[in-house]
């Protein structure tokens, strides 16, 4: 194994980083299956890139809050390990690209010096907990949701119940009924409410985007704040056990909820409560560290272009509920900026604001706690960084994922077309510079990282074939989506598919029609009034592929003829004994259970033992080529194949053995017994497997 040590003071974090280094070494030595290694590194924020031999690193920044010293640390890391570019995502993370896999442990160790983590930024885990970027300063919020988002992030980080789920799990917090956290498209969405003087949340569940967008259901109208962590633990336990694991396309919470129904899901949550150690988790919002603005005198500033300043001020300066302060929005084209600007920005907010920035869901930057008399000075300083483009969160502010620039799954360029559309709006539709009711979003594929199917006008990267079977880059045009507030939203309709080079013309026609006929209606309402067929009729001719020019075969932002390439392999596969590997993993889970037990964390000890039991049973079913698609089915099928046929004797069913987990409270006595049960079970099935293999050898 690779010899690697950190200087991290936190032993838990140090162990994480050393484990990643050791697993990388084992993978390089062909000791770990590619699929298993992928799962481990993704949960550590290391993601395969479209370009072979390099990785994308996703830095997990809960609710988009970044302190100035953290931003400097991220900039240093990007310069040392990457190319000096930072990319803000639609989940308030920062990504850096082109990183050598073997250097990722050192990179992570450097980030942790300023309490910045990669842990669970990717993979089948609870992803970054997002929130309204105006949380804590929002003039309409009933209270600051930041402490609650922070507490939830910390509780579930490294929590054994959500380390190896069937798929990712996304959570959001909205500061007010405006629902700027977009609760309706999340696995769990929380909207701040106060009832009878008690802080709490409206809870939405089972939303999602992708190829089959689903509007979240209302789980509870109001849940007191001390109940949100136990509630989420119950939801995650059910998702882990019953969620699909065979077909990734159906492995999200939205499909599980659709299959079993909302009422049945609520019942399962109730049944799980006995296994949950903490029935109430009080979140001390008063103890949450709030950034305090500095007190400085405003330097004298001479504004040379008053018109430009006034326009910027009208679109990029946001009122705060704290008297005497405003927030300043920085429009970041496609979420990309460079480390030199990052450092200067960090210095600016450190000296003249509250030493923090917020990253937004629209890939922008917000500076909170700017004294009103400092606004001209900030304009002057931000202008030096080229950070004063007007139109923060307005129509001209287009959201886009990286697309074919770096993503394995990208089909067409999203960044290239986004840049072109922003130019068109700025030049031909300057009135939309101040329009915040028109939202345009672009994704490079159906997975919707750019959130295209919840936009007023959305574009999805695709490809089209000509009558001669030539392939050109294309865009699916989607219309009519939008956030209606308070947990309600509408998803866009797919209207037409046009060659990518015709994207600007499609947008021109849509905006021209909207300008001429909407009569003051917002786009969502106008689209609803006119209907899909109306828009299809005046866009239909753009779908014709019989008359493409040479330029149509070159995607935006590229010089070469388009080639459709999806899912390029990250590295070569290796041949291993998968059954033996699963047994080794079961041993590791038991070791983790014992470690948690020694530390008196009985709930974690029990869940590690549960995971070992499931893993061991899965190994035995795979040995017989029995396919499984959920943990619940593994348990059921093991009983059917091994217990009812008397192949293995457990003195009872496997279901009875394993489902002790939700029948006993997580106390010391039960944890000790359950760990022993997992050990005995692993030993029993291992012996059975060895004897079966030996018999097969003799018979052959």
XYZ file of C-alpha atoms in Angstrom:
700
model
C 0.000 0.000 0.000
C 1.050 3.595 -0.589
C 2.892 5.225 2.301
C 1.143 8.552 2.881
C 0.739 10.654 5.971
C -0.931 13.993 6.532
C -0.513 16.748 9.050
C -4.257 16.952 9.667
C -5.173 17.379 13.324
C -8.574 15.697 13.000
C -7.896 11.922 13.226
C -11.177 11.048 11.460
C -10.285 13.198 8.480
C -6.701 11.926 8.466
C -7.941 8.344 8.412
C -10.206 9.200 5.447
C -7.324 10.653 3.453
C -4.950 7.807 4.240
C -7.647 5.317 3.249
C -8.036 7.067 -0.122
C -4.270 6.956 -0.670
C -4.145 3.250 0.204
C -7.083 2.407 -2.060
C -5.502 4.295 -4.971
C -2.340 2.233 -4.497
C -4.360 -0.985 -4.349
C -6.235 -0.023 -7.492
C -3.003 0.790 -9.329
C -1.713 -2.648 -8.275
C -4.872 -4.326 -9.680
C -6.011 -5.392 -6.187
C -9.377 -3.603 -6.305
C -12.137 -3.975 -8.863
C -12.695 -0.816 -10.913
C -16.365 -0.593 -9.924
C -15.588 -0.812 -6.215
C -12.789 1.713 -6.514
C -15.057 4.081 -8.414
C -17.597 3.964 -5.600
C -14.949 4.743 -2.993
C -13.301 7.638 -4.821
C -16.623 9.218 -5.816
C -17.599 9.375 -2.151
C -14.346 11.303 -1.693
C -15.166 13.890 -4.355
C -12.949 12.384 -7.087
C -14.844 12.124 -10.380
C -13.711 10.750 -13.732
C -13.295 13.350 -16.440
C -13.990 13.153 -20.170
C -10.264 13.484 -20.785
C -8.521 10.233 -19.888
C -5.905 10.154 -17.139
C -7.214 13.144 -15.177
C -9.952 13.701 -12.605
C -12.474 16.365 -11.710
C -12.403 17.248 -8.000
C -15.628 18.464 -6.439
C -15.239 20.494 -3.265
C -18.211 20.255 -0.905
C -19.304 23.682 0.351
C -22.509 23.363 2.408
C -25.165 25.926 1.430
C -22.524 27.731 -0.654
C -20.866 29.555 2.240
C -17.131 30.157 1.751
C -14.944 32.106 4.167
C -12.235 34.312 2.674
C -9.409 32.139 4.029
C -11.099 29.051 2.563
C -11.358 30.693 -0.847
C -7.639 31.455 -0.737
C -6.900 27.846 0.206
C -9.008 26.568 -2.705
C -7.162 28.952 -5.036
C -3.785 27.692 -3.792
C -4.848 24.083 -4.315
C -6.125 24.793 -7.814
C -2.832 26.412 -8.756
C -0.768 23.568 -7.317
C -2.798 20.571 -8.480
C -4.817 21.891 -11.424
C -4.840 24.792 -13.912
C -5.949 27.736 -11.810
C -9.586 27.693 -12.878
C -12.526 27.329 -10.478
C -16.012 26.244 -11.569
C -19.123 27.017 -9.513
C -21.805 24.330 -9.857
C -25.582 24.521 -9.657
C -25.279 22.841 -6.232
C -23.082 25.558 -4.724
C -19.904 23.462 -4.956
C -16.604 24.380 -6.570
C -15.011 22.006 -9.057
C -11.442 21.924 -10.289
C -10.404 19.855 -13.279
C -7.395 18.046 -14.751
C -6.101 16.600 -11.476
C -3.790 13.572 -11.329
C -5.538 10.761 -9.426
C -2.397 9.930 -7.443
C -2.216 13.480 -6.095
C -5.799 13.647 -4.811
C -4.963 12.600 -1.216
C -2.430 15.432 -0.895
C -4.917 17.848 -2.479
C -7.583 16.825 0.043
C -5.133 17.193 2.928
C -4.293 20.726 1.796
C -7.975 21.705 1.691
C -8.648 20.296 5.154
C -6.168 22.766 6.651
C -8.992 25.290 6.321
C -11.860 22.864 7.045
C -12.789 22.309 3.414
C -13.830 18.768 2.525
C -14.241 16.543 -0.520
C -16.074 13.891 1.473
C -19.362 12.807 -0.140
C -19.314 15.525 -2.780
C -19.980 12.806 -5.390
C -21.164 9.203 -5.300
C -24.198 7.421 -3.839
C -24.301 9.631 -0.766
C -26.041 12.699 0.614
C -24.692 15.348 -1.725
C -23.994 18.968 -0.863
C -26.811 20.449 1.235
C -27.909 23.535 -0.679
C -29.824 26.604 0.477
C -30.965 30.027 -0.638
C -27.821 32.108 -1.036
C -29.616 34.946 0.753
C -30.169 32.847 3.908
C -29.561 35.030 6.942
C -30.014 38.312 5.080
C -33.273 37.689 3.182
C -35.832 40.437 3.842
C -38.668 37.891 3.554
C -37.258 35.021 5.624
C -38.960 34.009 8.901
C -35.521 32.964 10.229
C -32.039 32.066 9.016
C -31.980 28.488 7.688
C -28.155 28.360 7.676
C -27.761 26.775 11.148
C -30.235 24.041 10.224
C -28.604 23.276 6.871
C -25.231 23.233 8.638
C -26.436 20.868 11.376
C -27.962 18.481 8.845
C -24.770 18.483 6.765
C -22.637 17.657 9.816
C -24.960 14.950 11.151
C -25.007 12.944 7.927
C -21.373 13.435 6.896
C -19.688 9.990 7.250
C -22.927 8.632 8.702
C -23.005 4.878 7.927
C -26.658 4.935 6.855
C -25.886 6.958 3.729
C -22.479 5.821 2.470
C -23.464 3.159 -0.053
C -26.987 3.928 -1.170
C -28.332 2.933 -4.554
C -28.001 6.511 -5.808
C -27.287 10.056 -4.750
C -29.585 12.000 -2.431
C -30.105 15.769 -2.700
C -31.391 18.119 -0.001
C -32.243 21.829 -0.086
C -33.318 24.577 2.310
C -35.373 27.568 1.197
C -35.213 30.771 3.229
C -38.801 31.810 2.459
C -41.933 30.971 0.495
C -40.195 32.232 -2.631
C -38.548 28.788 -2.486
C -35.271 29.911 -4.008
C -33.803 26.595 -2.773
C -36.114 24.840 -5.296
C -37.593 22.306 -2.868
C -39.945 20.828 -5.462
C -37.077 19.262 -7.438
C -35.181 17.700 -4.500
C -35.223 14.328 -2.773
C -35.932 16.305 0.395
C -36.736 20.002 0.379
C -37.242 22.164 3.473
C -39.044 25.542 3.382
C -38.728 27.750 6.486
C -41.979 28.252 8.433
C -43.036 29.408 11.887
C -46.132 27.933 13.570
C -47.271 29.036 17.014
C -43.908 30.657 17.593
C -42.016 27.427 16.775
C -39.442 27.292 14.015
C -39.910 24.496 11.534
C -40.206 23.531 7.901
C -42.621 22.509 5.218
C -41.151 19.259 3.876
C -41.233 18.159 0.232
C -40.070 14.703 -0.873
C -39.292 12.776 -4.042
C -38.617 15.525 -6.549
C -36.022 15.269 -9.274
C -34.925 16.327 -12.739
C -33.127 14.112 -15.268
C -34.841 12.454 -18.203
C -38.021 11.925 -16.163
C -38.550 15.000 -13.983
C -40.900 14.545 -11.041
C -42.517 17.165 -8.855
C -41.921 16.519 -5.165
C -44.822 15.434 -2.958
C -45.782 17.218 0.222
C -44.503 14.950 2.983
C -45.510 17.144 5.920
C -46.990 20.632 6.044
C -44.947 21.453 9.141
C -42.154 19.692 11.017
C -40.554 21.365 14.031
C -36.848 22.074 13.565
C -35.768 19.535 16.213
C -37.436 16.754 14.193
C -35.850 17.319 10.773
C -32.724 15.225 11.430
C -34.637 12.194 12.816
C -37.068 12.536 9.909
C -34.281 12.565 7.334
C -32.586 9.604 9.013
C -35.804 7.615 8.663
C -36.124 8.609 5.010
C -32.522 7.612 4.268
C -32.887 4.246 6.015
C -35.922 3.436 3.873
C -34.238 4.659 0.697
C -31.134 2.590 1.481
C -33.131 -0.590 2.089
C -35.840 -0.408 -0.568
C -34.207 1.763 -3.244
C -33.338 0.278 -6.622
C -29.721 -0.871 -6.990
C -29.664 -2.741 -10.271
C -30.879 -0.108 -12.724
C -29.240 3.274 -12.111
C -31.902 4.927 -14.242
C -34.518 3.961 -11.623
C -32.428 4.268 -8.479
C -33.543 7.710 -7.285
C -35.954 8.485 -4.470
C -38.582 9.711 -6.944
C -38.950 6.219 -8.435
C -39.153 4.510 -5.043
C -41.858 6.936 -3.940
C -43.738 6.418 -7.182
C -43.602 2.624 -6.734
C -44.728 2.342 -3.114
C -46.814 5.487 -2.727
C -46.619 8.393 -0.301
C -48.834 6.894 2.414
C -46.903 3.615 2.445
C -43.653 5.553 2.604
C -44.886 7.505 5.648
C -45.752 4.193 7.315
C -42.263 2.836 6.687
C -40.754 5.970 8.236
C -42.884 5.467 11.357
C -41.870 1.814 11.634
C -38.216 2.823 11.479
C -38.404 5.258 14.396
C -37.548 2.680 17.069
C -34.169 2.121 15.413
C -33.372 5.836 15.397
C -31.318 6.810 18.412
C -32.194 10.494 18.575
C -35.933 11.186 18.480
C -35.258 14.891 18.763
C -32.135 16.783 17.722
C -32.268 20.337 18.995
C -30.355 22.666 16.709
C -28.930 25.600 18.641
C -29.263 28.379 16.084
C -27.909 30.919 18.571
C -24.609 29.030 18.762
C -24.172 29.098 14.987
C -21.182 31.198 13.967
C -22.539 34.200 12.094
C -20.123 36.250 10.047
C -19.714 39.716 11.496
C -19.159 42.643 9.141
C -16.135 44.813 9.681
C -16.493 48.472 10.574
C -14.539 50.625 8.136
C -14.843 54.120 6.788
C -15.824 54.350 3.162
C -12.892 55.348 0.952
C -13.625 58.246 -1.382
C -14.513 57.064 -4.865
C -15.099 58.922 -8.108
C -17.523 57.112 -10.410
C -16.521 57.930 -13.986
C -19.464 56.256 -15.753
C -22.536 57.040 -13.685
C -24.915 55.384 -16.148
C -23.052 52.056 -16.014
C -22.870 52.269 -12.227
C -26.589 52.958 -11.896
C -27.461 50.020 -14.167
C -25.165 47.687 -12.212
C -26.604 48.944 -8.934
C -30.173 48.307 -10.155
C -29.454 44.675 -11.087
C -26.643 43.526 -8.797
C -27.269 45.185 -5.416
C -29.715 43.289 -3.196
C -31.430 44.652 -0.067
C -30.610 42.990 3.252
C -32.836 42.711 6.295
C -29.969 44.117 8.359
C -30.292 47.901 8.310
C -27.426 49.741 6.696
C -26.198 46.746 4.697
C -26.749 45.315 1.229
C -25.512 42.253 -0.639
C -23.695 42.512 -3.959
C -24.226 39.920 -6.678
C -21.405 39.017 -9.040
C -22.480 37.527 -12.349
C -19.949 34.785 -13.151
C -20.167 33.690 -16.772
C -20.897 29.939 -16.754
C -19.627 29.785 -13.160
C -15.971 29.934 -14.284
C -13.410 32.238 -12.696
C -9.687 32.126 -11.963
C -7.555 31.948 -8.869
C -5.975 35.393 -9.256
C -9.412 36.988 -9.045
C -10.438 34.621 -6.253
C -7.584 35.824 -4.035
C -8.260 39.492 -4.694
C -11.951 38.948 -4.005
C -11.105 37.161 -0.746
C -8.935 40.099 0.322
C -11.701 42.561 -0.540
C -14.439 40.844 1.511
C -12.004 40.188 4.337
C -11.149 43.852 4.690
C -14.423 45.538 3.760
C -17.333 43.099 4.297
C -17.836 40.010 6.508
C -15.003 37.743 5.306
C -17.313 35.470 3.357
C -18.981 34.937 0.026
C -21.960 32.787 -0.960
C -22.086 30.650 -4.085
C -25.497 30.594 -5.737
C -27.570 27.906 -7.428
C -27.228 29.952 -10.609
C -23.417 29.655 -10.507
C -22.833 33.179 -9.247
C -21.229 34.844 -6.221
C -22.990 36.909 -3.558
C -21.133 39.191 -1.138
C -23.252 39.774 1.986
C -22.893 42.531 4.598
C -21.618 45.382 2.478
C -22.225 48.770 4.131
C -24.428 50.885 1.906
C -21.897 53.703 1.792
C -19.273 51.225 0.538
C -21.231 50.281 -2.589
C -19.409 52.757 -4.907
C -16.062 51.546 -3.544
C -17.012 47.889 -4.133
C -18.086 48.756 -7.666
C -14.708 50.321 -8.316
C -12.772 47.390 -6.849
C -14.905 44.721 -8.545
C -14.520 46.572 -11.843
C -10.769 45.984 -11.594
C -11.573 42.255 -11.470
C -14.021 42.505 -14.400
C -16.765 41.474 -11.936
C -19.308 44.249 -12.591
C -21.298 42.837 -15.494
C -24.902 43.868 -14.922
C -27.702 41.299 -14.816
C -27.153 39.198 -11.669
C -29.880 36.488 -11.608
C -31.613 38.158 -14.547
C -32.576 36.784 -17.976
C -29.121 37.458 -19.381
C -27.659 35.299 -16.590
C -27.776 31.851 -18.203
C -27.001 28.690 -16.199
C -25.072 25.865 -17.883
C -23.278 22.668 -16.890
C -19.754 21.905 -18.271
C -21.210 19.644 -20.995
C -18.721 18.231 -23.468
C -15.935 20.441 -22.106
C -15.070 17.947 -19.369
C -18.053 15.704 -18.543
C -18.071 12.023 -19.542
C -21.800 12.126 -20.250
C -21.947 15.341 -22.251
C -23.535 14.996 -25.691
C -23.304 18.585 -26.927
C -21.653 21.799 -25.785
C -23.621 23.692 -23.156
C -20.993 26.320 -22.349
C -20.493 27.340 -25.973
C -24.181 27.875 -26.704
C -24.671 29.638 -23.346
C -22.012 32.210 -24.212
C -23.608 32.790 -27.604
C -27.121 33.208 -26.187
C -25.900 35.684 -23.569
C -24.336 37.753 -26.369
C -27.608 37.694 -28.322
C -29.655 38.866 -25.345
C -27.186 41.606 -24.353
C -26.991 42.961 -27.904
C -30.511 42.436 -29.268
C -32.697 42.359 -26.147
C -31.101 44.835 -23.703
C -34.456 45.235 -21.932
C -33.961 41.717 -20.498
C -30.875 42.855 -18.633
C -33.121 43.751 -15.715
C -35.695 40.982 -16.211
C -35.610 38.413 -13.418
C -38.805 36.656 -14.507
C -37.182 34.945 -17.480
C -34.931 32.002 -16.574
C -32.772 30.283 -19.208
C -30.817 27.100 -18.406
C -28.747 24.657 -20.462
C -27.600 21.053 -19.891
C -25.200 19.055 -22.034
C -27.292 15.876 -21.656
C -30.544 14.551 -20.206
C -29.144 14.317 -16.646
C -30.032 17.986 -16.158
C -27.039 19.235 -14.168
C -27.824 22.601 -15.764
C -31.449 22.212 -14.573
C -32.806 22.864 -18.069
C -36.170 21.199 -17.502
C -37.193 23.579 -14.730
C -36.394 26.733 -16.748
C -38.734 29.068 -18.605
C -36.556 28.395 -21.652
C -34.335 25.331 -21.491
C -31.891 23.686 -23.868
C -30.636 20.087 -23.628
C -27.638 18.802 -25.553
C -28.474 16.070 -28.075
C -27.505 14.937 -31.567
C -29.442 14.687 -34.855
C -28.979 12.670 -38.022
C -29.335 13.994 -41.527
C -31.096 11.988 -44.249
C -27.567 10.939 -45.294
C -26.950 9.534 -41.766
C -24.465 12.263 -40.836
C -24.485 13.281 -37.154
C -24.666 16.902 -35.993
C -24.873 18.494 -32.516
C -28.384 19.475 -31.514
C -30.472 21.113 -28.815
C -33.802 19.989 -27.421
C -35.794 23.171 -26.803
C -37.937 23.034 -23.663
C -40.443 25.711 -22.672
C -42.740 26.650 -19.811
C -40.946 25.501 -16.673
C -40.659 27.639 -13.582
C -40.640 28.007 -9.808
C -44.063 29.032 -8.498
C -43.017 29.287 -4.857
C -43.844 27.513 -1.577
C -42.953 24.060 -2.890
C -44.767 24.385 -6.195
C -43.204 24.385 -9.634
C -43.793 23.289 -13.186
C -41.482 21.386 -15.515
C -40.863 22.468 -19.076
C -42.299 20.694 -22.120
C -40.071 19.337 -24.886
C -41.155 21.334 -27.918
C -38.657 20.860 -30.773
C -35.145 19.532 -31.421
C -32.969 21.787 -33.551
C -29.356 21.659 -34.767
C -27.218 23.486 -32.186
C -26.244 26.265 -34.570
C -29.934 27.199 -34.797
C -30.238 27.636 -31.034
C -29.883 31.440 -31.170
C -32.543 31.691 -33.888
C -34.918 29.541 -31.817
C -34.431 31.859 -28.855
C -34.930 34.957 -30.996
C -38.279 33.649 -32.240
C -39.403 32.771 -28.714
C -38.422 36.177 -27.296
C -39.890 38.099 -30.261
C -43.205 36.317 -29.855
C -43.149 36.869 -26.088
C -42.402 40.581 -26.556
C -45.181 41.029 -29.092
C -47.981 39.039 -27.482
C -47.493 38.410 -23.749
C -49.095 41.698 -22.667
C -47.427 41.735 -19.273
C -47.796 38.033 -18.467
C -44.821 36.201 -17.006
C -43.374 33.593 -19.351
C -44.756 30.619 -17.374
C -48.276 32.014 -17.605
C -47.877 33.026 -21.235
C -46.675 29.562 -22.215
C -49.546 27.954 -20.321
C -52.037 30.211 -22.092
C -50.673 29.511 -25.587
C -49.779 25.824 -25.198
C -47.072 23.586 -26.632
C -48.580 23.353 -30.136
C -48.471 27.127 -30.580
C -44.702 27.254 -30.022
C -44.102 24.085 -32.012
C -45.747 25.642 -35.069
C -43.396 28.615 -35.325
C -40.271 26.638 -34.401
C -40.945 23.481 -36.424
C -39.059 24.474 -39.573
C -35.839 24.777 -37.538
C -35.901 20.983 -37.071
C -35.264 20.299 -40.776
C -31.919 18.486 -41.170
C -32.016 18.163 -44.951
C -30.416 21.560 -45.497
C -27.532 21.662 -43.005
C -24.426 23.670 -43.817
C -20.829 22.713 -43.025
C -20.958 24.995 -39.982
C -23.883 22.992 -38.535
C -21.531 20.054 -37.967
C -19.266 22.099 -35.672
C -20.550 22.599 -32.130
C -20.438 25.949 -30.350
C -17.032 26.705 -28.881
C -15.308 24.073 -31.041
C -13.305 24.078 -34.260
C -13.497 20.411 -35.187
C -16.322 18.433 -36.798
C -18.693 17.066 -34.148
C -18.385 13.482 -32.929
C -20.904 12.000 -30.543
C -18.888 10.488 -27.688
C -20.542 9.493 -24.422
C -19.192 7.769 -21.355
C -15.545 7.339 -22.293
C -14.037 4.709 -20.012
C -11.995 6.065 -17.088
C -9.459 3.244 -16.920
C -8.995 -0.431 -17.765
C -10.949 -3.086 -15.911
C -9.335 -5.774 -13.756
C -10.260 -9.377 -13.123
C -10.950 -10.279 -9.482
C -12.973 -12.737 -7.422
C -16.021 -10.565 -6.751
C -17.457 -12.939 -4.147
C -14.215 -12.914 -2.144
C -14.086 -9.123 -2.419
C -17.612 -8.813 -1.013
C -16.670 -11.061 1.904
C -13.652 -8.847 2.598
C -15.912 -5.805 2.548
C -18.203 -7.523 5.064
C -15.177 -7.975 7.326
C -14.338 -4.281 6.974
C -17.891 -3.321 7.904
C -17.726 -5.502 11.022
C -14.431 -3.844 11.959
C -16.108 -0.453 11.584
C -19.004 -1.692 13.721
C -16.602 -2.713 16.473
C -14.815 0.623 16.273
C -18.096 2.504 16.636
C -19.071 0.217 19.518
C -15.821 0.983 21.381
C -16.579 4.686 20.905
C -20.131 4.100 22.271
C -21.727 5.172 18.983
C -24.183 2.284 19.061
C -26.460 3.469 16.253
C -23.516 3.523 13.821
C -22.223 0.189 15.113
C -25.601 -1.408 14.435
C -25.841 0.031 10.934
C -22.354 -1.150 10.004
C -23.334 -4.649 11.197
C -26.546 -4.439 9.154
C -24.521 -3.466 6.060
C -22.220 -6.438 6.634
C -25.188 -8.828 6.820
C -26.657 -7.468 3.574
C -23.272 -7.564 1.852
C -22.608 -11.186 2.860
C -26.049 -12.270 1.653
C -25.505 -10.433 -1.630
C -22.218 -12.303 -2.143
C -24.001 -15.649 -1.745
C -26.740 -14.717 -4.198
C -24.183 -13.550 -6.757
C -22.434 -16.898 -6.365
C -25.627 -18.471 -7.726
C -26.071 -15.794 -10.426
C -29.194 -14.535 -8.697
C -29.776 -10.903 -9.630
C -30.876 -8.438 -6.954
C -32.169 -4.893 -7.211
C -32.542 -3.697 -3.601
C -31.452 -4.575 -0.089
C -35.007 -5.637 0.747
C -34.938 -8.079 -2.176
C -31.526 -9.412 -1.142
C -33.001 -10.294 2.240
C -36.113 -11.860 0.690
C -34.213 -13.820 -1.977
C -31.636 -15.139 0.481
C -34.451 -16.634 2.538
C -36.073 -18.140 -0.550
C -32.919 -19.706 -1.969
C -30.896 -20.668 1.119
C -33.185 -20.845 4.157
C -36.484 -22.354 3.009
C -34.503 -24.949 1.033
C -32.479 -25.829 4.168
C -29.185 -25.165 2.386
C -28.120 -22.946 5.288
C -29.469 -23.246 8.825
C -29.812 -20.006 10.786
C -32.298 -21.391 13.326
C -34.821 -18.986 11.864
C -35.160 -16.808 8.808
C -32.596 -14.321 7.571
C -35.354 -11.717 7.622
C -35.884 -12.221 11.349
C -32.150 -11.990 11.945
C -31.494 -8.830 9.967
C -34.719 -6.953 10.711
C -33.875 -6.841 14.367
C -32.447 -3.483 13.322
C -35.846 -1.773 13.394
C -37.278 -3.720 16.324
C -34.747 -2.774 18.993
C -33.553 0.596 20.184
C -29.880 1.328 19.440
C -28.545 0.427 22.895
C -25.250 -1.168 23.969
C -26.646 -4.648 24.611
C -28.365 -4.938 21.234
C -25.379 -3.457 19.365
C -23.066 -6.057 20.928
C -25.415 -8.918 19.995
C -26.053 -7.628 16.465
C -22.341 -7.318 15.689
C -21.857 -10.886 16.886
C -24.761 -12.004 14.682
C -23.050 -10.406 11.666
C -19.760 -12.148 12.484
C -21.405 -15.539 12.885
C -23.397 -15.103 9.678
C -20.305 -14.138 7.684
C -18.405 -17.155 8.995
C -21.319 -19.487 8.232
C -21.835 -18.333 4.623
C -18.085 -18.284 3.984
C -17.769 -21.921 5.051
C -20.786 -22.828 2.898
C -19.215 -21.053 -0.086
C -15.841 -22.790 0.372
C -17.498 -26.209 0.645
C -19.603 -25.511 -2.466
C -16.538 -24.523 -4.478
C -14.643 -27.609 -3.262
C -17.534 -29.905 -4.294
C -17.723 -28.255 -7.701
C -13.991 -28.866 -8.231
C -14.340 -32.557 -7.266
C -17.372 -33.059 -9.529
C -15.570 -31.499 -12.478
